[in-house]
PDB file of C-alpha atoms in Angstrom:
ATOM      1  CA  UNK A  25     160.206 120.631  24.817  1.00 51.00           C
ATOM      2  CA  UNK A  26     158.095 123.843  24.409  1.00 56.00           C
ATOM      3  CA  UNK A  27     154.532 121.767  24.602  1.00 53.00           C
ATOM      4  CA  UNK A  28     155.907 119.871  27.941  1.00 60.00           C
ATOM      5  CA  UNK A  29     156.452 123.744  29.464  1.00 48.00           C
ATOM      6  CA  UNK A  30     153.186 124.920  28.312  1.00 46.00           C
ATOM      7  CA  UNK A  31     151.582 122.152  29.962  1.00 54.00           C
ATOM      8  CA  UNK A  32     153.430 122.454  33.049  1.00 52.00           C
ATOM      9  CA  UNK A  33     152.218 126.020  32.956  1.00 51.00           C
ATOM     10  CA  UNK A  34     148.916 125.319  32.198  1.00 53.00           C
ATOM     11  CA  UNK A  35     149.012 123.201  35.432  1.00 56.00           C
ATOM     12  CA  UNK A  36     150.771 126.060  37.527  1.00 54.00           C
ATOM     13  CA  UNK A  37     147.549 127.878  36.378  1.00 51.00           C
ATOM     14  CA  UNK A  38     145.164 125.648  36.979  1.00 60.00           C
ATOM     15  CA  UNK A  39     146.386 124.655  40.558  1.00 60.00           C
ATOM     16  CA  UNK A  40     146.570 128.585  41.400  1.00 59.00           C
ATOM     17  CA  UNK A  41     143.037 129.041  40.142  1.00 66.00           C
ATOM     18  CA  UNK A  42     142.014 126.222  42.417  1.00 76.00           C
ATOM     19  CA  UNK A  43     143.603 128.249  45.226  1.00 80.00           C
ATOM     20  CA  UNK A  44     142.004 131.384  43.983  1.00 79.00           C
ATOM     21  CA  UNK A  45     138.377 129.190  43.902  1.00 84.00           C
ATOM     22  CA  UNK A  46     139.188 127.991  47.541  1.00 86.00           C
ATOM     23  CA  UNK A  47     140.555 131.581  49.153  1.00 88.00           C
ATOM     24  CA  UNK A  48     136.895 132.959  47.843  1.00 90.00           C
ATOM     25  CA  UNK A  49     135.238 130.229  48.768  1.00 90.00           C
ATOM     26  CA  UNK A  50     136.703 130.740  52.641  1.00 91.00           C
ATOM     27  CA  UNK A  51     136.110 134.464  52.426  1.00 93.00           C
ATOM     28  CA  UNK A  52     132.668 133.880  51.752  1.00 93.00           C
ATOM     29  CA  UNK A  53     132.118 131.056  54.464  1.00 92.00           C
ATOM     30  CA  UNK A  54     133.534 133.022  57.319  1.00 93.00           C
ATOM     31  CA  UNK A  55     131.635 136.369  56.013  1.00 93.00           C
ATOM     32  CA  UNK A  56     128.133 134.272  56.000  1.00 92.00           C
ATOM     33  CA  UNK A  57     129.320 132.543  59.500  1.00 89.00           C
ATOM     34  CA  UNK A  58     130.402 135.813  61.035  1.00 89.00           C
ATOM     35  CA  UNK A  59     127.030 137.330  59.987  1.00 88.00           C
ATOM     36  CA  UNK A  60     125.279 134.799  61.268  1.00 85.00           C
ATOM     37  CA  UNK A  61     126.964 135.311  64.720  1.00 82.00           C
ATOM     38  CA  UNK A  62     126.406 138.773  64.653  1.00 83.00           C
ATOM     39  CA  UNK A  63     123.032 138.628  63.713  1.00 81.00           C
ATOM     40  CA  UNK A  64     121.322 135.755  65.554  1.00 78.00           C
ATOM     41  CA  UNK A  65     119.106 136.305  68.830  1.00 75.00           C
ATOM     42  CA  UNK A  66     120.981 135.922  72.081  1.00 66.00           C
ATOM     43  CA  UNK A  67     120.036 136.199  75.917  1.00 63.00           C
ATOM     44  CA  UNK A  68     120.819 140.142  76.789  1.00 49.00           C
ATOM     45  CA  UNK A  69     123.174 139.849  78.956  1.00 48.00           C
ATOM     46  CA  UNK A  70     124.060 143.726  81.199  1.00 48.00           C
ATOM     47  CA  UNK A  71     127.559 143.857  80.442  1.00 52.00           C
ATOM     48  CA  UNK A  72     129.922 143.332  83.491  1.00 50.00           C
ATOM     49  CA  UNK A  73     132.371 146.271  82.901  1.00 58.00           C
ATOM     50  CA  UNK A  74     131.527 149.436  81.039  1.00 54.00           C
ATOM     51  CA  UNK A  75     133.790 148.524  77.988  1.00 54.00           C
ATOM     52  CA  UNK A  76     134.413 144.874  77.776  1.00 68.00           C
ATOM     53  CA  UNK A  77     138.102 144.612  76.279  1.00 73.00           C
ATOM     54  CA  UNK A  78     137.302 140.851  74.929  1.00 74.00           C
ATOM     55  CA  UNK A  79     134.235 141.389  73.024  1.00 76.00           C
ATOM     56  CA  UNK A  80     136.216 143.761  70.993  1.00 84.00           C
ATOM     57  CA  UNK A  81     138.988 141.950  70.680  1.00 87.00           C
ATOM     58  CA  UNK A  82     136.712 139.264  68.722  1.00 87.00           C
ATOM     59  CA  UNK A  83     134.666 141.850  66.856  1.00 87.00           C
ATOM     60  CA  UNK A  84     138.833 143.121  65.788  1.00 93.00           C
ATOM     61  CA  UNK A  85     139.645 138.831  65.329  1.00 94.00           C
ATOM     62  CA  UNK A  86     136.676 138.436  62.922  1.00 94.00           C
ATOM     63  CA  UNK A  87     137.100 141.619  61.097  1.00 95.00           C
ATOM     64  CA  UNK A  88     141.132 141.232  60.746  1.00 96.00           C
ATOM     65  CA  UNK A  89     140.721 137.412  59.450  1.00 95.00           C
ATOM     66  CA  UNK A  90     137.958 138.718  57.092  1.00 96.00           C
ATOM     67  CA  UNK A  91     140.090 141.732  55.440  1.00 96.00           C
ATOM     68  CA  UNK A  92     142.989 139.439  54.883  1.00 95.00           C
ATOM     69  CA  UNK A  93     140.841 136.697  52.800  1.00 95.00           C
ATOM     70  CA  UNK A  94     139.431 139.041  50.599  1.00 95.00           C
ATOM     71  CA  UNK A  95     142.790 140.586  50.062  1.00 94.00           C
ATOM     72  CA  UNK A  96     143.975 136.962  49.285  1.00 92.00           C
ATOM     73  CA  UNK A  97     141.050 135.976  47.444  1.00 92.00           C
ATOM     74  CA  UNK A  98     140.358 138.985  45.342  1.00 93.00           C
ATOM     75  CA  UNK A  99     144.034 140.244  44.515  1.00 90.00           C
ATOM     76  CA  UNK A 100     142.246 142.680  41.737  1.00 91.00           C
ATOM     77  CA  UNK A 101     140.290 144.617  44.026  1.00 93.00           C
ATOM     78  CA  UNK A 102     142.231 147.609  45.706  1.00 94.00           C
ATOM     79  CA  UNK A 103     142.917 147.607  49.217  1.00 93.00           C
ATOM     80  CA  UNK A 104     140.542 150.625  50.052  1.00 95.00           C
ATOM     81  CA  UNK A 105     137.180 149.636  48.562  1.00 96.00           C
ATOM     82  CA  UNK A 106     137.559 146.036  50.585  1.00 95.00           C
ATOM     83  CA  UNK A 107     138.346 148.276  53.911  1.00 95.00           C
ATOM     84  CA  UNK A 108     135.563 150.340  52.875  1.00 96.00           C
ATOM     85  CA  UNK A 109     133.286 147.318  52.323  1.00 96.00           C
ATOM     86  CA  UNK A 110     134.068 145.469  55.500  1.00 96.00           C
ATOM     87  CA  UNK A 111     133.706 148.757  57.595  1.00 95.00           C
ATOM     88  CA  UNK A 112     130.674 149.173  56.346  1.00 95.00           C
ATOM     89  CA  UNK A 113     129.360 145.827  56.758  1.00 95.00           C
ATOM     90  CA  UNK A 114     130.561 146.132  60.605  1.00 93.00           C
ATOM     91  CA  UNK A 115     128.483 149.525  60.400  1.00 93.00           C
ATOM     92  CA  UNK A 116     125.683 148.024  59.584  1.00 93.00           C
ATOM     93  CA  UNK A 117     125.753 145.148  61.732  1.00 90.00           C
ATOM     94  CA  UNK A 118     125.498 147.325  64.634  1.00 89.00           C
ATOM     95  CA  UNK A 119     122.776 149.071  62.858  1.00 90.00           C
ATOM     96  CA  UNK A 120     120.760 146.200  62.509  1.00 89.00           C
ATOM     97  CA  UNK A 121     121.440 144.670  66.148  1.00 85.00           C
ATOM     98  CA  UNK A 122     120.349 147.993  67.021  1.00 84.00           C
ATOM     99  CA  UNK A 123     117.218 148.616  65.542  1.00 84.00           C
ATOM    100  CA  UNK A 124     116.022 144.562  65.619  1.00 79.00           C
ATOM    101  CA  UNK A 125     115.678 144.818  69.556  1.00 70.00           C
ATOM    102  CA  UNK A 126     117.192 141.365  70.472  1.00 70.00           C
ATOM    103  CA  UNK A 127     120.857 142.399  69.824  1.00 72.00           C
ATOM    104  CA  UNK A 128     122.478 145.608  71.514  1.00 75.00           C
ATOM    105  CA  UNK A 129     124.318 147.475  68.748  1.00 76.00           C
ATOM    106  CA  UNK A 130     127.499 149.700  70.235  1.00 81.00           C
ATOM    107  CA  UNK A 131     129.509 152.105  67.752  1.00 87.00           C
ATOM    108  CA  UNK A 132     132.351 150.462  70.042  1.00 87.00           C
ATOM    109  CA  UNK A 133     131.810 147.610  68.339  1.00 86.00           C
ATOM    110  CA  UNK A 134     131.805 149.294  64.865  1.00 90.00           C
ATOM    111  CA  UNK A 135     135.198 150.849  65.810  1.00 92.00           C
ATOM    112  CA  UNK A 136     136.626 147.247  66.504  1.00 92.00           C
ATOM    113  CA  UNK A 137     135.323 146.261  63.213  1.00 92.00           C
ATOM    114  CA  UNK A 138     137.099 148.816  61.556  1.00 94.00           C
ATOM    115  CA  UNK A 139     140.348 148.624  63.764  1.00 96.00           C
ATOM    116  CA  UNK A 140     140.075 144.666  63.120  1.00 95.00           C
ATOM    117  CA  UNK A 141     139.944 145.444  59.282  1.00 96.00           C
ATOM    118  CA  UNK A 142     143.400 148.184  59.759  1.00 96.00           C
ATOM    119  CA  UNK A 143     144.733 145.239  61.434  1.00 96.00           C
ATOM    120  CA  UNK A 144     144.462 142.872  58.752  1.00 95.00           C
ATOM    121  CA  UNK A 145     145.171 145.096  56.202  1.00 95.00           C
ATOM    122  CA  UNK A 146     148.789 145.358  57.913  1.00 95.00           C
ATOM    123  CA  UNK A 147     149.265 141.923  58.575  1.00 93.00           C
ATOM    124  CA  UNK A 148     148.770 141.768  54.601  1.00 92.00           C
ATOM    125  CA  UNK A 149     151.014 144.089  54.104  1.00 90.00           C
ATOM    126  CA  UNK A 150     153.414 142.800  56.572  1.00 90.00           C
ATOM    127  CA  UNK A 151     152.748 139.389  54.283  1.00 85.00           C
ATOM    128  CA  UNK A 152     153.739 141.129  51.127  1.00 83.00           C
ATOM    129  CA  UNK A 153     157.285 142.201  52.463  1.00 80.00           C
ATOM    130  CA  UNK A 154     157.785 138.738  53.937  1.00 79.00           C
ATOM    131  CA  UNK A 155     157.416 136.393  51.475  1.00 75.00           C
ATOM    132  CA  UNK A 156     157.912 138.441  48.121  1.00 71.00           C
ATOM    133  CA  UNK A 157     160.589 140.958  49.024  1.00 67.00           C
ATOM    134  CA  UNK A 158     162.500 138.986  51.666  1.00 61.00           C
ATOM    135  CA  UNK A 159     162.460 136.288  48.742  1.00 55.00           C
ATOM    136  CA  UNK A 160     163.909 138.484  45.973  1.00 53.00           C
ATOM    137  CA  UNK A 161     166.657 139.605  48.395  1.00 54.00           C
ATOM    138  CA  UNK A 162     167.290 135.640  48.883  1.00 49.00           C
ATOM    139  CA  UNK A 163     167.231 134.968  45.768  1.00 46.00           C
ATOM    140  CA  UNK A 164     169.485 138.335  43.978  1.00 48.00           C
ATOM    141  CA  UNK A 165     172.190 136.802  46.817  1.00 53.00           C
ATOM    142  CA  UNK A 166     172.232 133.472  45.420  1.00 47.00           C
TER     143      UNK A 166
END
């Protein structure tokens, strides 16, 4: 009986490790594709409004859907250092666009980076309390 339960937990471990191997590996995809965005030559285009409320909305997307994988993917790694990370990786996106000449880099869009990463850093949060206290409570009533 006790080999049958170590192999079912061997199996639990196995399939979260798998999960583990795929969070990082979608982390790591969207990073390199988000980069890649960032980073590649594009028509300069005058913007139409002085602050363009959409282009930071998608610098605040990417940056929010990147600080929640790498909370998922690397559970070990505390909360500040990946906001620290990812801030400065927005940081020196704009630093690069700026000083490459074919991108324009805007601290705006450094601030949406690091709002975006706030943002997903709640929504973790928010996460948390869902699914692991809300499923205590459930389960202390039953």
């Amino acid at each position: 009986m006790i080999l049958i339960w170590l192999k079912i937990q061997k199996a639990k471990l196995k399939s979260m490790n798998n999960f583990h191997y795929y969070l990082k590996f979608l982390f790591w995809t969207s990073f390199v594709v988000i980069n890649i965005l960032a980073l590649s030559p594009a028509p300069f285009l005058p913007p139409l409004e002085i602050f363009n409320w959409w282009d930071k909305a998608q610098h605040a997307i990417a940056f929010a859907v990147l600080a929640v994988l790498a909370v998922l993917a690397y559970p070990e790694v505390s909360k500040l250092r990946i906001a620290l990370l990812l801030i400065g990786q927005g940081v020196l996106i704009e630093l690069l666009q700026y000083y490459w000449g074919y991108r324009f880099g805007d601290w705006q869009d450094a601030v949406a980076d690091g709002v975006g990463v706030l943002l997903g850093l709640a929504m973790v949060r928010v996460m948390d309390f869902w699914f692991f206290h809300k499923h205590l409570e459930h389960v202390d009533k039953n």
